[in-house]
XYZ file of C-alpha atoms in Angstrom:
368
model
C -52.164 -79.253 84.338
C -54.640 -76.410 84.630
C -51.302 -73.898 84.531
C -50.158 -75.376 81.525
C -54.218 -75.243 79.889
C -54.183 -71.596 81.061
C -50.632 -71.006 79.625
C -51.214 -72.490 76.292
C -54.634 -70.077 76.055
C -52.719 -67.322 76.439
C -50.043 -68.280 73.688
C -52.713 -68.471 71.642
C -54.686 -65.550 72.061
C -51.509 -63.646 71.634
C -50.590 -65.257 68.330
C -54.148 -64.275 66.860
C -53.923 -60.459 67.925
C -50.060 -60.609 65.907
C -51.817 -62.418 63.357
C -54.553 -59.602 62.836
C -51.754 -56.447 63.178
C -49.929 -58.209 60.254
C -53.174 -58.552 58.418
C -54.106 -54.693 59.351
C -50.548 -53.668 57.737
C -50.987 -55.334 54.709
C -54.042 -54.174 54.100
C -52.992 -50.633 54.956
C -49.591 -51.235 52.332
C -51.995 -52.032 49.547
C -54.537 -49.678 50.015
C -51.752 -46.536 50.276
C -49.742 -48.403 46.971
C -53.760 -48.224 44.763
C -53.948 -44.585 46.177
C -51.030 -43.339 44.888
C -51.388 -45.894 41.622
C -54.865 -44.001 41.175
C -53.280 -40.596 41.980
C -50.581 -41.038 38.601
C -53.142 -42.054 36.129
C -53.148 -39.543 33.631
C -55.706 -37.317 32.507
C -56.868 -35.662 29.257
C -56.105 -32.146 30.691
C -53.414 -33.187 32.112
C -51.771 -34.803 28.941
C -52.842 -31.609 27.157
C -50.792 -29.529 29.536
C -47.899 -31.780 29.235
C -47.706 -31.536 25.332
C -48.263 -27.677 25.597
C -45.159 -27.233 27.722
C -42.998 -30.177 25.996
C -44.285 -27.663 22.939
C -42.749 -24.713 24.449
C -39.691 -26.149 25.546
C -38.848 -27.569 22.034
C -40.189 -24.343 20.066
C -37.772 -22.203 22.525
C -34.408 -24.429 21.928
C -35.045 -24.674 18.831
C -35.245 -20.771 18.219
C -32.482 -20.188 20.551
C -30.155 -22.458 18.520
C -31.259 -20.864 15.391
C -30.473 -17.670 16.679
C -27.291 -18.846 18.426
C -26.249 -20.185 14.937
C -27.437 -17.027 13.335
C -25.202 -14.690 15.621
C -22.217 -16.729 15.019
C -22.720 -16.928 11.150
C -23.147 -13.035 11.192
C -19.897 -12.822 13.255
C -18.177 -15.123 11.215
C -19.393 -12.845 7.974
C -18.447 -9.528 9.658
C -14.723 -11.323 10.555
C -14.521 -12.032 6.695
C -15.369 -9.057 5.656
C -13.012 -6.672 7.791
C -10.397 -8.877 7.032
C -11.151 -9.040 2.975
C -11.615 -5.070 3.156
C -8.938 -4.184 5.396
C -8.158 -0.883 4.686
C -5.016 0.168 3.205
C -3.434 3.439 3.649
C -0.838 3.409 1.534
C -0.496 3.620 -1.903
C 2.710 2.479 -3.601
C 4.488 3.394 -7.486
C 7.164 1.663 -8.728
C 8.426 2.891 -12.149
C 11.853 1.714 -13.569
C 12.490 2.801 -17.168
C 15.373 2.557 -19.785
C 15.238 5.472 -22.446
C 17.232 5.086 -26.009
C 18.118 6.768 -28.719
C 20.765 6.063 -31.625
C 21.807 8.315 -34.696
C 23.138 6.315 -38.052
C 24.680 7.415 -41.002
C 25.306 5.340 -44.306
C 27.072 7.510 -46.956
C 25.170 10.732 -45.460
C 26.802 13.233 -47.613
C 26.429 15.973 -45.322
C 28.518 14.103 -42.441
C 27.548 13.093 -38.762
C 28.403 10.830 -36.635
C 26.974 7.897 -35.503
C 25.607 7.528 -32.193
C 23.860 5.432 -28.906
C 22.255 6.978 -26.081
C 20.610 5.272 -23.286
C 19.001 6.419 -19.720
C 17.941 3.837 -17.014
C 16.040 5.471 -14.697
C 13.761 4.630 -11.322
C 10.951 6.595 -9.891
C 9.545 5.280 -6.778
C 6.315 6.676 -5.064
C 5.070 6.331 -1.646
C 2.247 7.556 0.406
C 0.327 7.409 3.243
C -2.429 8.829 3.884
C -5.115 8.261 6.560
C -7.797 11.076 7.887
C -5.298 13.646 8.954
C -2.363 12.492 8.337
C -0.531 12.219 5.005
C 3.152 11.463 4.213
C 4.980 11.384 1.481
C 7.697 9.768 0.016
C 9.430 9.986 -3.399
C 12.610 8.065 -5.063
C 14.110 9.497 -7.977
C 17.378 7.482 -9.554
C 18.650 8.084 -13.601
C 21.925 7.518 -14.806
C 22.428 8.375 -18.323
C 25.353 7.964 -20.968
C 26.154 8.769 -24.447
C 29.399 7.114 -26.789
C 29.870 8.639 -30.439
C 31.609 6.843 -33.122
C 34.922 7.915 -33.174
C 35.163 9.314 -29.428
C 36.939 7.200 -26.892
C 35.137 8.800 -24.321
C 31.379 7.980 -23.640
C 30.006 10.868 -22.304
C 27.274 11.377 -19.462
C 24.493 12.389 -20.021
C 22.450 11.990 -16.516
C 23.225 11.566 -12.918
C 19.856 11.813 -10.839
C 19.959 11.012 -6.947
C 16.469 12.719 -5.828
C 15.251 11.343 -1.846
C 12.114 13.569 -1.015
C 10.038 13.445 1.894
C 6.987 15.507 3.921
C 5.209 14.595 6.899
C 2.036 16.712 7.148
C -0.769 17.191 9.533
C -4.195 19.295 8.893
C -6.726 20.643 11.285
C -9.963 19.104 10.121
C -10.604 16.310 7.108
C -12.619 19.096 5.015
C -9.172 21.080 4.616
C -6.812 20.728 1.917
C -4.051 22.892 3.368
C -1.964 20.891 6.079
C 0.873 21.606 8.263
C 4.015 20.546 6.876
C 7.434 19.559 7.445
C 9.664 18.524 4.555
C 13.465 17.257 3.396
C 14.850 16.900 0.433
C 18.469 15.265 -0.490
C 20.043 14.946 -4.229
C 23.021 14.701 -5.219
C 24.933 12.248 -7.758
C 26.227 8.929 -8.666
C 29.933 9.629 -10.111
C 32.059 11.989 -11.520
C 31.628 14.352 -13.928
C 33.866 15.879 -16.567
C 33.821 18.815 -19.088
C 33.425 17.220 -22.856
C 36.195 14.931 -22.710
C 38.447 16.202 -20.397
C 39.223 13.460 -18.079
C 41.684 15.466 -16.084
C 39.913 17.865 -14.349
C 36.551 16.450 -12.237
C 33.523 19.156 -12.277
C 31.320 17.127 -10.043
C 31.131 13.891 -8.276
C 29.208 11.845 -5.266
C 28.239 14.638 -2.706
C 30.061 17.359 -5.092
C 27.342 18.813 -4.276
C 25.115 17.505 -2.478
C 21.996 19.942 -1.605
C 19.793 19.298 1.760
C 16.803 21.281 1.866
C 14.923 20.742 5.664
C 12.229 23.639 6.082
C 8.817 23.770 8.119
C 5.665 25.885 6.204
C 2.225 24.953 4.436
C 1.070 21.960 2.136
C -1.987 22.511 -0.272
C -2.971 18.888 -2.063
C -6.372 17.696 -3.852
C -7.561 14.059 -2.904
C -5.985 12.784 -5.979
C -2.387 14.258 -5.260
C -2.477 15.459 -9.058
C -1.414 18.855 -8.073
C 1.070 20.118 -5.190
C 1.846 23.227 -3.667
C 4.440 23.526 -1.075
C 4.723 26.630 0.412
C 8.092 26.742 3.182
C 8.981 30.703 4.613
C 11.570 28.778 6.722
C 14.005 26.573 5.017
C 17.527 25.619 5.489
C 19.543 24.472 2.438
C 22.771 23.012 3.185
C 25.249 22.540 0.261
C 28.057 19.907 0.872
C 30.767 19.592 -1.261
C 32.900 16.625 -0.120
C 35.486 16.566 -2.613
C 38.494 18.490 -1.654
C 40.348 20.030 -5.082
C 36.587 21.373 -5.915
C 36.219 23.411 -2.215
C 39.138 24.477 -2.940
C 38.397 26.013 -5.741
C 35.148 27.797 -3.828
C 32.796 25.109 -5.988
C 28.755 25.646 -5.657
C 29.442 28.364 -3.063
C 31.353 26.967 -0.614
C 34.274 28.993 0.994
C 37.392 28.405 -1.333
C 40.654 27.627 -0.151
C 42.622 30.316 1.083
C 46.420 30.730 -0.809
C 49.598 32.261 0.417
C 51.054 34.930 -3.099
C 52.897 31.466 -4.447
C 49.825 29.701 -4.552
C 50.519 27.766 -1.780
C 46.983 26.095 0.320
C 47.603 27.865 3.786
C 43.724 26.761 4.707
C 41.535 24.502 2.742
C 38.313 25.569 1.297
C 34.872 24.385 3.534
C 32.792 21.710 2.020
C 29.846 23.021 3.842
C 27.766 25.766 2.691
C 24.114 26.692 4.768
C 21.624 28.797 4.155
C 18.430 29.606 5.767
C 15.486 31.165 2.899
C 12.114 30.657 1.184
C 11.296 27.953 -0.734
C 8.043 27.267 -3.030
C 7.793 24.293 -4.670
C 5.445 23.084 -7.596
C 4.170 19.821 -8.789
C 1.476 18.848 -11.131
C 0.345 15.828 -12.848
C -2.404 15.754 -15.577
C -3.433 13.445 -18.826
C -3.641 15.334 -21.903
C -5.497 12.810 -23.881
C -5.891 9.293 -23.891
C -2.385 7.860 -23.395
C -0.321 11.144 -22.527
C 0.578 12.643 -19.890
C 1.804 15.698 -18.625
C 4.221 16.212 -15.198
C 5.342 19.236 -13.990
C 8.130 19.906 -11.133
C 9.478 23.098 -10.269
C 10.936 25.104 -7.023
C 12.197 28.579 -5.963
C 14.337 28.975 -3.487
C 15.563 32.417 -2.118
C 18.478 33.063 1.381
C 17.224 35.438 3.338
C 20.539 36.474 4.252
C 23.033 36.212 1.553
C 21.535 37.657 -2.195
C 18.137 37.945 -1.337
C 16.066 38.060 -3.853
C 18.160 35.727 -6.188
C 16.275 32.805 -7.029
C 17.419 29.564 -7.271
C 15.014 28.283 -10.159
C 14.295 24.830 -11.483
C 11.639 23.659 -13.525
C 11.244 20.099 -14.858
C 8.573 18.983 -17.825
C 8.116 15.629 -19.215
C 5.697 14.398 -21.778
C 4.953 10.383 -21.663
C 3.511 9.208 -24.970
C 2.135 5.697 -23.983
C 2.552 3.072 -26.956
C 1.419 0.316 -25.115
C 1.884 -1.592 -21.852
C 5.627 -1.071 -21.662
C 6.894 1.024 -24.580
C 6.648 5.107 -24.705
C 7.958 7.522 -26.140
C 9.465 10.853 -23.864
C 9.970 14.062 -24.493
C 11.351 16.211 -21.237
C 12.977 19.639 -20.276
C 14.933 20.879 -17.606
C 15.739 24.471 -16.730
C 18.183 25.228 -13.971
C 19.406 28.073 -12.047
C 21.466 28.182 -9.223
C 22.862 31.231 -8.204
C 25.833 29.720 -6.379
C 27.171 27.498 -9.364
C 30.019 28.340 -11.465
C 30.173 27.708 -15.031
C 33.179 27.027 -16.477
C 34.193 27.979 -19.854
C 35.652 25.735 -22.568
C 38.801 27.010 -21.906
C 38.612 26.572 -18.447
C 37.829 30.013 -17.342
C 34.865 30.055 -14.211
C 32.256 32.770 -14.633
C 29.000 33.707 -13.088
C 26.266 31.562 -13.068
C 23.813 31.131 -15.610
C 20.797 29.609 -17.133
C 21.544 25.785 -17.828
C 19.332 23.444 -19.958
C 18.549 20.067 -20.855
C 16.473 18.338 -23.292
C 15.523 15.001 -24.078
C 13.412 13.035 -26.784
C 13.556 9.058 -26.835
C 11.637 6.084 -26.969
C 11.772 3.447 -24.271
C 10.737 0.959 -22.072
C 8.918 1.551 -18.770
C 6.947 -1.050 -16.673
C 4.981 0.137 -13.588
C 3.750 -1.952 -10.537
C-alpha cells in the first residue's frame, strides 16, 4: 500500500512538470507570433518609402516602353522611307514613232503624181549611271517606204538597224571625262534596190553590216545633253554577207577574183577590218518651248589603209511638238564613206561620194 501511495505521487508530480513545459511553449509560440505581428506593422516612413520606389519602378517602365515604342516606330519610319526612296540608277526612253506624208493632185495642170509616204520608227534609251560608273545603251530601228501612183514598185525609203553601247569608268565624281569602252553595230532590215530595178540587189541584211569596237575617252555633262566620244583606237569591221555583192568588191571588201572569161576562180571576202580614229558627236538641246534640236555625227579615219580619209556622218533632226503625241519633223543626213561605191543609173560603179537625205513630215510619236 505505501508503494503504490508513493508510486501514484510520483505519477503525479511528473504530470504537473509536463503540464507546465506545455504551458511554457505556448506561451513562448504566442509571444514570438505578437513579436513578429508587431515587427510588420507598417509605418509612415516606411509607407513613404514604399510609394517612392513603387514610383520609380512605374515612372522607369513606363519611359522604357515609351522609348522602346519610340525606337521601333523610328525604325519602322526609316524602313518606309528607304524602301519608298529607293534609289534608281537607271533611267529608261522609249520612243516609237510613225512619220507620214502624202502628195495629191486634182486636175493640177502642171502634172505630178500622187503619193504616200510613211516611216515607223523606234528609239530606245538606256542608262545607268551610279557615282562612277555610267553605261549606256541606245536602240535605233526605222523602216521607211514610199508607193507613187502609177509605179508598181513601192520604193524604200529607210532601213535603220542602230545597237550602241559604252561602258565607262572615271577617276573621281567631280570629273566629267571617263574612261571608255564602246561598240557600235548597224546594219539593215531587207534588201535594197536601185529605183525600180528589182533585178539587181544593192544592199540587204548584213550587206553591210559595220562593227565599230574601240577603247579612248568619254566627256558627258550630268544631264547627258551633250556627248563627246573621243576613241584613238578603234576597230571597224565591215561584213558583207551576201555573196553576188563581195563579189563584186561591195563597201570595200576584197572582190572576187575572175579567170579572162569571167569565170569566179575565188570568191570575194565578206569581211573587211580596219583599225583607226574615231570621234563621235552628240548633242541634244530645246530651242524654244516645244522644239527640239538633236545632233549626231562621227569621223572615222584607218590608220593603215587611206589615212586621212574620213568617213563622215552627220545626222540633224528638228521635233516640232504639237501636242502629246503629234509632231511635226524635219531631219538631215549627210554621209560619207570612203569605201562605198556608187553606182550610176546605168549601172556603172564609181568612187564614192557625198550622199544625202532629207525628210519633212508630220507624225505620231508617244514616249514612256
Amino acid at each position: 500500500m505505501a508503494y503504490f501511495l508513493t508510486h501514484s505521487y510520483d505519477k503525479k508530480k511528473y504530470m504537473g512538470r509536463l503540464l507546465m513545459i506545455l504551458i511554457f511553449c505556448i506561451y513562448s509560440n504566442y509571444s514570438h507570433a505578437s513579436v513578429t505581428h508587431m515587427d510588420t506593422i507598417p509605418t509612415p516612413e516606411s509607407i513613404a518609402k514604399l510609394k517612392a520606389k513603387i514610383n520609380r519602378v512605374f515612372h522607369k517602365t513606363e519611359s522604357d516602353t515609351i522609348s522602346y515604342k519610340s525606337a521601333i516606330k523610328k525604325d519602322s519610319i526609316n524602313t518606309i522611307l528607304k524602301e519608298s526612296v529607293k534609289p534608281n540608277y537607271w533611267t529608261f526612253t522609249n520612243k516609237p514613232g510613225l512619220l507620214l506624208t502624202q502628195t495629191s493632185f486634182v486636175n493640177w495642170t502642171k502634172g505630178g503624181n500622187n503619193s504616200v509616204a510613211g516611216i515607223t520608227s523606234f528609239k530606245g534609251d538606256y542608262d545607268y549611271k551610279k557615282g562612277r560608273l555610267y553605261w549606256s545603251n541606245d536602240v535605233t530601228l526605222k523602216y521607211g517606204l514610199s508607193k507613187e501612183n502609177g509605179n508598181e514598185h513601192s520604193r524604200k525609203t529607210d532601213d535603220v538597224i542602230d545597237l550602241k553601247s559604252s561602258f565607262s569608268y572615271k577617276s573621281s565624281i567631280e570629273s566629267k571625262w571617263y574612261y571608255s569602252g564602246e561598240f557600235n553595230l548597224t546594219t539593215q532590215f531587207f534588201r535594197g534596190y536601185k529605183g525600180n530595178d528589182r533585178e539587181n540587189v544593192i544592199s540587204s541584211f548584213f550587206a553591210p553590216a559595220r562593227m565599230r569596237v574601240g577603247v579612248g575617252g568619254l566627256y558627258t555633262d550630268n544631264d547627258n545633253l551633250f556627248k563627246l566620244h573621243i576613241s584613238p583606237l578603234t576597230n571597224q569591221v565591215t561584213f558583207v554577207l551576201n555573196q553576188k555583192l563581195a563579189d563584186k568588191g561591195a563597201f570595200g571588201v576584197t572582190p572576187a577574183v575572175k579567170d579572162a572569161d569571167g569565170n569566179i576562180i575565188k570568191k570575194g571576202e565578206n569581211i573587211y577590218s580596219e583599225l583607226g580614229a574615231l570621234v563621235r558627236l552628240e548633242y541634244k538641246t530645246t530651242i524654244m518651248e516645244n522644239m527640239n534640236f538633236n545632233l549626231k555625227s562621227s569621223f572615222y579615219s584607218d590608220y593603215i589603209d587611206k589615212f586621212g580619209n574620213v568617213d563622215t556622218e552627220i545626222e540633224l533632226n528638228v521635233d516640232m511638238k504639237v501636242n502629246q503625241y503629234i509632231q511635226a519633223k524635219i531631219g538631215s543626213h549627210l554621209l560619207y564613206d570612203d569605201d562605198s561605191k556608187i553606182i550610176e543609173s546605168d549601172g556603172t560603179q564609181t568612187g564614192p561620194k557625198v550622199q544625202l537625205k532629207q525628210i519633212l513630215g508630220v507624225g505620231v510619236t508617244y514616249v514612256f
